[in-house]
Short mmCIF file of C-alpha atoms in Angstrom, two decimals:
data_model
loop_
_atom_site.label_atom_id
_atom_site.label_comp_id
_atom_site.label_asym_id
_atom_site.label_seq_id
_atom_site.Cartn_x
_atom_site.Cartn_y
_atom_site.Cartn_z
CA UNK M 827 -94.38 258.17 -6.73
CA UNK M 828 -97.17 257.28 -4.72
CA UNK M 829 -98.33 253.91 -4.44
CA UNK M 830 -101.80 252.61 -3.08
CA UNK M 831 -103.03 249.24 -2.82
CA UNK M 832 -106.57 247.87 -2.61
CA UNK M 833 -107.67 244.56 -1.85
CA UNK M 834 -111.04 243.37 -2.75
CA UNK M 835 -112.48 247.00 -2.58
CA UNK M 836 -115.70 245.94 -4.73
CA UNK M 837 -116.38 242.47 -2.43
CA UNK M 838 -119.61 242.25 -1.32
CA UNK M 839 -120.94 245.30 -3.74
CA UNK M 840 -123.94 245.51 -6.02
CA UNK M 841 -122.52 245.71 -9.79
CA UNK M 842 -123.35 249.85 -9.46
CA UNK M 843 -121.61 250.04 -6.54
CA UNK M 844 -118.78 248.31 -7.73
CA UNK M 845 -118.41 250.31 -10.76
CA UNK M 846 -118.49 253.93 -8.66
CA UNK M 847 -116.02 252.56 -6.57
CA UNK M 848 -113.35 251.18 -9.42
CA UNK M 849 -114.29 254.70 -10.97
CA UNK M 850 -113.26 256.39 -7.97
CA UNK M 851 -109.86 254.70 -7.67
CA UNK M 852 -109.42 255.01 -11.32
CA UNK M 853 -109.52 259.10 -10.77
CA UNK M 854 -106.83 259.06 -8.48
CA UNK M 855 -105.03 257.15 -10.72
CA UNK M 856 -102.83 260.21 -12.21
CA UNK M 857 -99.27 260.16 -11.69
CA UNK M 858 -99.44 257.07 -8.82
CA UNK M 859 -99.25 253.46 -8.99
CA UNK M 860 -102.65 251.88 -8.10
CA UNK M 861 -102.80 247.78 -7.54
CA UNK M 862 -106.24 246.11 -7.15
CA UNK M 863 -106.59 242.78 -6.51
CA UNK M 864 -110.44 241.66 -7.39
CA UNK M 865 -110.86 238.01 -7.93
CA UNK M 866 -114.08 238.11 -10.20
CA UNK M 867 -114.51 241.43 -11.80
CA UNK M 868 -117.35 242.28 -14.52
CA UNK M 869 -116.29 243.07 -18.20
CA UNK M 870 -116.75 246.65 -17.66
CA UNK M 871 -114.53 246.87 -14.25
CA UNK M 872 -112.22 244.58 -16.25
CA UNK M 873 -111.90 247.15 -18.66
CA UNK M 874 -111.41 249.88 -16.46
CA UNK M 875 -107.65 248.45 -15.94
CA UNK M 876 -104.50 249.90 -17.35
CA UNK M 877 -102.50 246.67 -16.95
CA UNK M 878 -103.36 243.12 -15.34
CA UNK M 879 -101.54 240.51 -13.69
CA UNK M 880 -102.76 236.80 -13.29
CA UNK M 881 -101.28 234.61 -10.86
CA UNK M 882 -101.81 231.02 -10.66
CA UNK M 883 -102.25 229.15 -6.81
CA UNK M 884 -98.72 229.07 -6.07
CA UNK M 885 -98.18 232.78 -7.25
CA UNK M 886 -96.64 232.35 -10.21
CA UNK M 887 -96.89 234.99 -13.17
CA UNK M 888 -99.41 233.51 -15.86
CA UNK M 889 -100.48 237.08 -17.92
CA UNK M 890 -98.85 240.55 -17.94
CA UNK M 891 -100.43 243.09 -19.75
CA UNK M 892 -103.80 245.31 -21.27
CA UNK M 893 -107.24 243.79 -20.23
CA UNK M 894 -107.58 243.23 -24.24
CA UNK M 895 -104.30 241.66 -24.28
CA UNK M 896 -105.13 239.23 -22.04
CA UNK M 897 -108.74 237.92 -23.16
CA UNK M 898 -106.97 237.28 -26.89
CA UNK M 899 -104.15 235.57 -24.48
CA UNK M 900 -106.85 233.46 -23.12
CA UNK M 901 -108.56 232.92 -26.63
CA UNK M 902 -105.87 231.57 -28.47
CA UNK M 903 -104.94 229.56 -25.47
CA UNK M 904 -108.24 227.98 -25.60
CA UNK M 905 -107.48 227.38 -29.51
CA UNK M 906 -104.13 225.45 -28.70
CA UNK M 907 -106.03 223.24 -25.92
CA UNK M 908 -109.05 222.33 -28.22
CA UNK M 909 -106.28 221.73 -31.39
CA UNK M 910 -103.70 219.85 -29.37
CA UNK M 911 -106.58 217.55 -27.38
CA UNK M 912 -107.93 216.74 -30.89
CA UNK M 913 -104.54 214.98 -32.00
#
């Protein structure tokens, strides 16, 4: 399987821009393994992923899966901090 990696291919793009170019990589998507590493994507790039990986400073795995998966990760996250600084 082909594998193709892209790092920060939106940097320094308009929001458009950005978008045609995620929706470019996303067509050649079929049958390969495509890794993107953006560090501050919009909602609607963010969506555009299959999968997504968070790593923290010292590269250590904080989230593995679906863009959805990960914001209700984040949200209940947020939850636990706000309950547990309460006590």
């Amino acid at each position: 399987s082909d594998v193709y990696l892209f790092d920060e291919p939106t940097s320094g793009l308009s929001s458009k821009d950005s978008e045609h170019v995620m929706e470019i990589i996303r067509g050649m998507a079929h049958n390969k393994i495509i890794v993107v590493t953006i560090h501050q994507p919009s909602s609607k790039i963010f969506q555009m992923f299959h999968k997504a990986i968070l790593l923290d400073k010292g590269g250590r795995l904080v989230f593995f899966g679906t863009p959805s998966e990960m914001l209700r990760y984040f949200v209940e996250a947020e939850h636990q901090h706000q309950f547990g600084a309460e006590l």
